[in-house]
Short mmCIF file of C-alpha atoms in Angstrom, two decimals:
data_model
loop_
_atom_site.label_atom_id
_atom_site.label_comp_id
_atom_site.label_asym_id
_atom_site.label_seq_id
_atom_site.Cartn_x
_atom_site.Cartn_y
_atom_site.Cartn_z
CA MET A 1 68.86 93.74 56.01
CA GLN A 2 69.24 90.87 58.64
CA ILE A 3 71.32 90.52 61.24
CA SER A 4 72.53 87.37 62.56
CA GLY A 5 73.45 85.82 66.06
CA LEU A 6 76.92 85.57 65.44
CA SER A 7 77.22 89.59 64.13
CA ALA A 8 75.05 90.49 66.35
CA ILE A 9 77.55 89.28 69.15
CA ARG A 10 80.29 90.51 67.65
CA ARG A 11 79.01 94.01 67.94
CA PRO A 12 81.45 96.31 70.18
CA TRP A 13 78.32 97.13 72.68
CA VAL A 14 77.10 93.06 73.20
CA LEU A 15 80.88 92.43 73.80
CA VAL A 16 80.66 95.24 76.13
CA LEU A 17 77.80 93.67 77.65
CA LEU A 18 78.64 89.85 78.03
CA ALA A 19 82.72 91.19 79.44
CA ALA A 20 80.77 93.13 82.27
CA ASN A 21 78.40 90.05 83.17
CA LEU A 22 81.20 88.06 83.27
CA LEU A 23 83.59 89.87 85.03
CA LEU A 24 80.28 90.28 87.90
CA ALA A 25 80.01 86.48 87.62
CA ILE A 26 84.13 85.80 88.05
CA LEU A 27 84.28 88.58 91.14
CA VAL A 28 80.91 86.57 93.18
CA ALA A 29 82.87 83.46 92.82
CA PHE A 30 86.03 85.30 94.17
CA TYR A 31 83.94 86.48 96.30
CA LEU A 32 82.12 83.37 97.60
CA LEU A 33 85.40 81.32 97.04
CA GLN A 34 86.96 83.43 100.12
CA ALA A 35 84.17 83.63 102.05
CA TYR A 36 84.09 79.64 101.98
CA ARG A 37 87.69 79.54 102.66
CA GLN A 38 86.92 81.64 105.89
CA ALA A 39 84.16 80.07 106.93
CA GLU A 40 86.32 76.42 107.00
CA SER A 41 89.05 78.65 108.80
CA ALA A 42 87.04 79.53 111.11
CA ALA A 43 85.00 76.60 112.11
CA GLN A 44 88.10 74.61 111.89
CA SER A 45 89.84 77.52 114.78
CA ARG A 46 86.45 76.58 116.69
CA VAL A 47 86.26 72.55 116.97
CA THR A 48 90.14 72.40 117.48
CA SER A 49 90.18 75.27 120.54
CA GLN A 50 86.64 73.31 121.68
CA VAL A 51 88.22 69.94 121.59
CA ALA A 52 91.75 71.27 123.25
CA LEU A 53 90.14 73.03 126.27
CA VAL A 54 87.86 69.26 126.73
CA ARG A 55 91.02 67.60 126.69
CA LEU A 56 92.49 69.85 129.51
CA SER A 57 90.07 69.20 131.49
CA LEU A 58 89.67 65.58 131.38
CA ASP A 59 93.66 65.56 131.62
CA THR A 60 93.01 67.87 135.24
CA LEU A 61 90.19 65.60 136.30
CA ILE A 62 91.88 61.91 135.86
CA GLY A 63 95.10 64.10 137.17
CA GLU A 64 92.99 64.56 140.52
CA ILE A 65 92.17 61.10 140.33
CA ASP A 66 95.73 59.84 140.28
CA ILE A 67 96.86 61.76 143.02
CA ALA A 68 94.21 60.81 145.26
CA LEU A 69 94.51 56.88 143.93
CA ARG A 70 98.20 57.14 144.38
CA SER A 71 98.13 59.05 148.35
CA LEU A 72 96.07 55.66 148.88
CA ALA A 73 98.36 53.43 147.33
CA ALA A 74 101.26 54.29 149.24
CA GLU A 75 100.10 53.99 152.74
CA PRO A 76 101.35 50.19 153.34
CA VAL A 77 99.20 47.41 154.29
CA SER A 78 100.56 45.94 157.17
CA GLY A 79 97.96 45.88 159.63
CA PRO A 80 94.29 46.79 160.82
CA GLU A 81 95.96 50.51 161.55
CA SER A 82 97.65 51.38 158.27
CA GLU A 83 94.10 50.27 157.34
CA ALA A 84 92.73 52.88 159.17
CA ARG A 85 95.08 55.84 158.41
CA ARG A 86 93.66 55.09 154.69
CA LEU A 87 90.62 54.82 155.67
CA LYS A 88 90.78 58.41 157.76
CA LEU A 89 92.81 59.79 154.31
CA ILE A 90 89.98 58.79 151.96
CA GLU A 91 87.25 60.43 154.32
CA ALA A 92 90.35 63.62 154.64
CA ILE A 93 90.30 63.40 150.64
CA VAL A 94 86.08 63.01 150.21
CA ARG A 95 85.93 66.04 152.80
CA GLU A 96 88.41 68.13 150.43
CA ASP A 97 86.82 67.32 147.43
CA PRO A 98 82.94 65.85 147.55
CA GLU A 99 83.16 64.98 143.66
CA PHE A 100 84.76 61.79 145.03
CA ARG A 101 81.10 60.10 145.36
CA THR A 102 82.93 56.47 144.44
CA LEU A 103 86.14 56.13 146.34
CA THR A 104 86.84 52.45 147.93
CA VAL A 105 89.05 50.22 148.88
CA ALA A 106 88.85 46.39 148.32
CA ASN A 107 90.72 43.77 149.68
CA ALA A 108 92.97 40.38 147.51
CA GLU A 109 89.69 38.59 147.14
CA GLY A 110 88.52 41.50 145.69
CA GLY A 111 85.41 42.59 148.64
CA PHE A 112 84.88 46.15 150.51
CA VAL A 113 87.13 47.04 153.07
CA GLY A 114 86.18 50.74 153.37
CA GLY A 115 85.97 54.25 151.55
CA LYS A 116 82.81 55.66 150.23
CA LEU A 117 80.21 54.21 148.36
CA PRO A 118 76.76 55.38 147.29
CA ALA A 119 74.85 52.55 147.94
CA ASP A 120 75.52 49.63 150.65
CA GLY A 121 79.38 47.67 150.46
CA LYS A 122 78.16 44.37 151.43
CA ALA A 123 77.62 43.17 148.09
CA TYR A 124 80.38 44.54 146.95
CA ASP A 125 82.49 42.27 145.57
CA ILE A 126 84.90 42.94 141.65
CA SER A 127 86.91 39.47 142.15
CA GLY A 128 84.90 39.29 138.92
CA ARG A 129 85.86 42.35 137.01
CA ASP A 130 89.05 42.45 134.46
CA TYR A 131 90.43 45.29 135.64
CA PHE A 132 91.07 43.52 138.81
CA ARG A 133 92.15 40.36 137.80
CA GLN A 134 94.92 42.47 135.08
CA LEU A 135 96.38 44.68 138.41
CA GLU A 136 96.02 41.52 140.62
CA LYS A 137 98.48 39.58 137.63
CA SER A 138 100.52 43.04 137.21
CA PRO A 139 103.18 44.26 139.58
CA ASP A 140 102.73 47.80 137.33
CA ALA A 141 102.41 50.54 139.95
CA ARG A 142 100.26 52.84 137.03
CA MET A 143 97.25 54.03 137.73
CA LEU A 144 94.52 51.78 135.39
CA ILE A 145 91.28 53.32 134.33
CA ALA A 146 88.77 50.70 133.18
CA GLY A 147 85.27 51.00 131.28
CA PRO A 148 82.87 52.06 130.74
CA PHE A 149 80.52 49.68 132.39
CA VAL A 150 77.72 49.54 134.56
CA GLY A 151 78.82 49.87 138.10
CA LEU A 152 78.09 47.51 140.73
CA ALA A 153 76.96 50.91 143.12
CA ASN A 154 75.14 52.93 140.74
CA GLY A 155 73.72 50.25 138.37
CA ARG A 156 75.27 53.21 135.26
CA TRP A 157 77.36 53.44 132.51
CA SER A 158 81.11 54.58 134.90
CA LEU A 159 84.37 54.07 133.96
CA VAL A 160 86.90 53.44 137.57
CA PHE A 161 90.32 54.38 137.79
CA ALA A 162 91.99 51.67 140.13
CA ARG A 163 95.64 51.62 141.76
CA ARG A 164 96.92 48.64 143.13
CA LEU A 165 98.20 47.59 146.80
CA ASN A 166 100.68 45.72 147.75
CA ASP A 167 101.54 44.44 151.41
CA PRO A 168 105.00 44.77 152.74
CA GLN A 169 106.68 42.00 150.52
CA GLY A 170 104.88 43.35 147.39
CA ARG A 171 102.58 40.92 146.79
CA PHE A 172 99.29 41.84 145.72
CA ALA A 173 97.32 42.55 148.47
CA GLY A 174 94.43 45.22 147.09
CA VAL A 175 93.00 47.61 145.46
CA VAL A 176 92.05 51.39 145.85
CA LEU A 177 90.00 52.74 143.61
CA SER A 178 86.86 55.71 141.99
CA GLY A 179 84.73 54.85 139.76
CA TYR A 180 83.26 57.95 138.22
CA ALA A 181 79.73 57.87 136.35
CA VAL A 182 79.74 58.94 132.51
CA ALA A 183 77.09 61.14 132.84
CA ARG A 184 79.13 63.37 135.50
CA LEU A 185 81.53 63.55 132.78
CA ALA A 186 79.16 65.79 130.64
CA LYS A 187 78.71 68.03 133.29
CA LEU A 188 82.44 69.41 131.99
CA PHE A 189 80.71 70.29 128.50
CA THR A 190 77.85 72.91 130.03
CA ARG A 191 80.34 75.37 129.45
CA LEU A 192 81.46 74.81 126.21
CA ASP A 193 79.20 76.78 123.11
CA LEU A 194 77.88 73.44 121.51
CA ASP A 195 75.31 73.90 119.21
CA ALA A 196 72.46 71.55 119.22
CA SER A 197 74.09 69.62 116.08
CA ASP A 198 77.55 69.53 117.43
CA LEU A 199 78.78 66.51 118.99
CA LEU A 200 81.48 65.88 121.75
CA ALA A 201 82.36 61.93 121.51
CA MET A 202 84.91 60.62 124.00
CA VAL A 203 86.53 57.22 122.92
CA ARG A 204 88.91 54.60 124.23
CA GLU A 205 91.77 53.85 121.87
CA ASP A 206 90.23 50.86 120.60
CA ARG A 207 87.36 53.33 119.74
CA THR A 208 84.98 52.03 122.16
CA VAL A 209 82.62 54.62 122.95
CA VAL A 210 82.74 56.32 126.57
CA LEU A 211 80.81 59.75 125.92
CA ALA A 212 78.39 61.06 123.27
CA TYR A 213 77.06 64.74 124.51
CA PRO A 214 74.58 65.76 123.71
CA ALA A 215 73.38 61.88 124.30
CA LYS A 216 73.21 60.14 120.74
CA PRO A 217 70.80 56.58 120.46
CA THR A 218 73.51 55.96 117.25
CA LEU A 219 76.00 56.30 119.53
CA PRO A 220 75.48 54.02 122.31
CA VAL A 221 77.89 53.58 124.97
CA GLY A 222 79.98 50.87 125.06
CA GLN A 223 80.13 50.43 121.30
CA LYS A 224 83.01 51.03 119.71
CA GLY A 225 81.65 53.83 116.70
CA VAL A 226 83.82 56.24 115.09
CA SER A 227 83.96 56.94 111.41
CA ARG A 228 86.29 55.81 108.67
CA ALA A 229 87.35 59.08 107.41
CA LEU A 230 88.18 58.98 111.70
CA LYS A 231 90.29 56.30 111.89
CA ASP A 232 92.13 56.97 108.56
CA ALA A 233 93.35 60.26 110.61
CA LEU A 234 93.71 58.59 113.62
CA ALA A 235 96.31 56.14 111.80
CA VAL A 236 97.99 59.13 110.35
CA ASN A 237 98.50 61.04 113.56
CA PRO A 238 98.06 59.23 116.72
CA GLU A 239 97.87 62.48 119.23
CA GLN A 240 96.07 65.58 117.51
CA GLY A 241 94.46 66.06 114.00
CA PHE A 242 91.45 67.53 112.13
CA VAL A 243 89.01 65.96 108.99
CA MET A 244 87.06 67.90 107.01
CA HIS A 245 84.93 65.61 105.86
CA THR A 246 83.62 62.44 107.44
CA GLY A 247 81.62 61.60 104.61
CA SER A 248 78.87 59.74 105.27
CA HIS A 249 80.09 57.51 106.80
CA SER A 250 80.02 59.06 110.00
CA PHE A 251 77.77 57.22 112.87
CA ASP A 252 75.20 59.37 112.17
CA GLY A 253 75.07 59.51 108.52
CA VAL A 254 75.34 63.51 108.32
CA ASP A 255 78.92 64.95 106.90
CA ARG A 256 81.06 66.07 109.25
CA ILE A 257 84.05 67.99 110.18
CA ALA A 258 86.32 66.81 113.49
CA ALA A 259 88.77 67.58 115.53
CA TYR A 260 90.38 65.14 117.65
CA GLU A 261 93.45 65.21 120.64
CA ARG A 262 94.37 62.22 122.96
CA LEU A 263 94.46 62.59 126.61
CA ALA A 264 97.81 62.25 128.58
CA SER A 265 96.55 59.31 130.18
CA ARG A 266 96.94 57.78 126.80
CA ASP A 267 93.79 55.36 126.89
CA PHE A 268 90.95 58.39 125.50
CA TYR A 269 90.81 60.44 122.33
CA VAL A 270 87.99 63.38 122.49
CA ALA A 271 86.35 64.81 119.50
CA ILE A 272 84.55 67.47 118.40
CA SER A 273 82.67 67.54 115.11
CA ARG A 274 80.10 69.97 113.43
CA PRO A 275 77.70 69.23 110.54
CA VAL A 276 79.18 70.60 107.25
CA ASN A 277 76.40 71.71 105.88
CA GLN A 278 76.08 73.88 108.95
CA VAL A 279 79.20 75.65 109.04
CA PHE A 280 79.25 76.12 105.17
CA ALA A 281 75.03 77.14 105.52
CA PRO A 282 75.20 80.88 105.34
CA ILE A 283 77.75 80.48 102.25
CA TYR A 284 75.19 78.48 100.68
CA GLN A 285 72.17 80.95 101.18
CA GLN A 286 74.54 83.64 99.55
CA MET A 287 75.22 81.46 96.85
CA MET A 288 71.33 81.39 96.11
CA VAL A 289 71.62 84.93 96.93
CA PHE A 290 74.16 85.95 94.17
CA GLY A 291 72.97 83.46 91.94
CA ALA A 292 69.42 84.30 92.14
CA LEU A 293 70.85 88.10 90.90
CA LEU A 294 72.68 87.07 88.60
CA ALA A 295 69.97 84.81 86.53
CA LEU A 296 68.19 88.23 86.83
CA LEU A 297 70.67 89.96 85.22
CA TRP A 298 71.49 88.04 82.64
CA LEU A 299 67.89 87.92 81.79
CA ALA A 300 67.65 91.53 81.72
CA SER A 301 70.74 91.85 79.57
CA ALA A 302 69.51 89.35 77.46
CA LEU A 303 65.90 91.29 76.97
CA TYR A 304 67.93 94.79 76.50
CA ALA A 305 70.03 93.20 73.89
CA ARG A 306 67.45 91.47 72.39
CA ARG A 307 65.30 94.92 72.22
CA ALA A 308 68.50 96.78 71.10
CA LEU A 309 69.31 94.72 67.97
CA GLN A 310 65.31 94.46 66.80
CA ALA A 311 65.78 98.26 67.09
CA GLU A 312 68.99 97.87 64.71
CA ARG A 313 67.28 96.07 62.91
CA GLN A 314 64.34 98.55 62.24
CA ILE A 315 66.82 101.39 61.87
CA HIS A 316 68.73 99.32 59.34
CA ALA A 317 65.60 99.01 57.56
CA SER A 318 64.47 102.42 58.00
CA GLU A 319 67.92 103.38 56.52
CA LYS A 320 67.32 100.81 53.16
CA ARG A 321 64.30 102.17 52.57
CA PHE A 322 65.00 105.81 53.20
CA GLN A 323 68.24 105.00 50.25
CA GLY A 324 65.41 103.14 48.47
CA LEU A 325 63.94 106.61 47.94
CA VAL A 326 66.19 108.80 47.16
CA GLU A 327 68.21 106.86 45.08
CA ASN A 328 65.28 107.33 42.80
CA LEU A 329 64.56 111.02 42.95
CA PRO A 330 66.08 113.60 41.24
CA GLY A 331 68.44 116.25 41.79
CA ILE A 332 69.85 116.28 45.61
CA VAL A 333 69.14 114.98 49.16
CA CYS A 334 70.71 115.91 51.94
CA LEU A 335 70.51 115.93 55.95
CA TYR A 336 72.09 119.09 57.99
CA ASP A 337 72.06 120.42 60.98
CA LEU A 338 70.43 124.10 60.94
CA ASP A 339 73.33 125.70 63.02
CA ALA A 340 76.39 127.32 62.23
CA ARG A 341 78.31 124.87 61.37
CA ARG A 342 75.46 123.61 59.06
CA GLN A 343 77.43 119.63 59.40
CA MET A 344 76.49 117.74 56.31
CA HIS A 345 75.22 114.09 57.39
CA TYR A 346 74.38 112.75 54.48
CA ILE A 347 74.14 114.23 50.58
CA LYS A 348 73.03 111.96 47.85
CA GLY A 349 72.49 113.20 44.05
CA GLU A 350 74.23 115.28 41.20
CA VAL A 351 76.75 117.30 43.57
CA GLU A 352 79.94 116.92 41.61
CA GLU A 353 77.97 117.88 38.64
CA LEU A 354 75.68 120.85 40.31
CA THR A 355 78.85 122.42 42.44
CA GLY A 356 82.25 121.00 41.12
CA TYR A 357 83.34 119.31 44.25
CA PRO A 358 82.67 115.47 45.27
CA ALA A 359 80.17 114.78 47.77
CA ALA A 360 82.15 113.03 50.32
CA ALA A 361 83.65 116.62 50.62
CA PHE A 362 80.56 117.79 52.83
CA VAL A 363 79.79 115.09 54.65
CA ALA A 364 83.29 114.45 55.75
CA GLY A 365 83.53 118.59 57.00
CA GLN A 366 86.07 119.91 54.43
CA LEU A 367 83.52 122.03 52.70
CA ARG A 368 79.99 123.38 53.90
CA PHE A 369 77.18 123.57 51.35
CA ALA A 370 76.81 126.84 53.11
CA ASP A 371 79.99 128.36 52.20
CA LEU A 372 79.33 127.93 48.44
CA ILE A 373 76.02 130.28 49.09
CA LEU A 374 76.99 133.68 47.56
CA PRO A 375 76.78 136.39 50.85
CA GLU A 376 74.04 138.41 49.78
CA ASP A 377 71.61 135.03 49.12
CA LEU A 378 72.90 133.89 52.48
CA PRO A 379 70.67 135.68 54.85
CA LEU A 380 67.77 134.35 53.05
CA VAL A 381 68.33 131.19 52.76
CA ALA A 382 69.03 131.17 56.33
CA ALA A 383 65.70 132.67 57.08
CA ALA A 384 63.81 130.23 54.62
CA GLU A 385 65.44 127.09 56.21
CA ARG A 386 64.08 128.92 59.80
CA GLN A 387 60.66 128.74 58.60
CA GLY A 388 60.61 125.47 56.80
CA ALA A 389 61.86 123.88 59.94
CA ALA A 390 58.36 125.14 61.26
CA ALA A 391 56.03 124.44 58.32
CA LYS A 392 58.49 121.28 57.93
CA ARG A 393 59.05 122.45 54.05
CA PHE A 394 60.43 125.39 52.17
CA GLN A 395 61.08 126.53 48.48
CA ILE A 396 63.32 129.27 47.73
CA GLU A 397 65.83 129.96 45.00
CA TYR A 398 69.69 131.01 45.37
CA ARG A 399 72.99 131.05 43.79
CA ILE A 400 75.67 128.97 44.40
CA ARG A 401 78.99 129.49 42.91
CA ARG A 402 81.11 126.40 41.80
CA VAL A 403 84.65 125.56 42.14
CA ASP A 404 85.15 126.76 38.21
CA GLY A 405 83.82 130.64 39.75
CA GLU A 406 80.58 129.79 37.44
CA ILE A 407 77.71 131.42 39.18
CA ARG A 408 74.51 128.55 39.22
CA TRP A 409 70.80 128.98 40.32
CA VAL A 410 69.37 126.81 42.52
#
């Protein structure tokens, strides 16, 4: 008897095995999908909260600088006495906040008037700086933030925070400014829980890079460089947002998640990003483990099904040989239990001719063959059966009563 692949698949136990494996695969896929979404949500929450903290720190710093410059600019430029009061105010501000390493006053020609410089002020000349010329031409009283550029006093990349000074007639009389080295801004971020592969970037509204922390050679200060995905996000929401995939077109070619916010000064954005493969690394590891386990389970199931089908083929072949053998034997061949019920499992031959009852009645349990044995012969038959079970064979003669009441010897 041959068992085809299609017929094997249609067997109930094979269908149950396939359904169990499929259900397990679906459950694993559902679990991994939920884990992926949780990791995505956790990563978004993390970078969003971190970028909010950075934005708050920078807004606070810029606000403190603006308060100091506003105080200096409020002092009227009317002579040596007012200038002396301004310099005393600078000394008080520096004494109160040592972070003001550069806090100076320049005259209308861009020369050094006084204040705090980390170097000699004799060579100080900011008349050629764009921010100086812009303040000279504009009566706007707001603080101007310029840079980043290499500072005159310290030779490092710096931002300049400046306000215009006016004389009593409202004419341009110079500027008050504070230079802030970009490297000092990085100190604000050391308390953040950033991984080695995380990146914090501060850029101007025109996408000029002010700061990259940790420093990246692929994201140099003073150059314009943000990912295409971040540009698109800023175009849609210029205040704050989240980018799930920056793609391979990011500044370092690494697909990242990123959150950004605009500073209160409106001149800058700050963004924090993490590599996507790091965010989902635990999920990828679980996928590999579950994939290997599922592959082993499917392999084991296939081997079990193959062996079971082979055993089934052997049983069918054995049954076919058995049927071929017994069908050619004279008399009756039967298979039954040696217990009180004597359930008949198989019976073949001249059953109806001997007993008057159809063979199906015995197999269906409607009639027991022992019920036909005369009561006085039944103990002899039972004893012979028990001995025969041990000896593998026995022979006995006994009487049965047919359906029509006739007694026959067997």
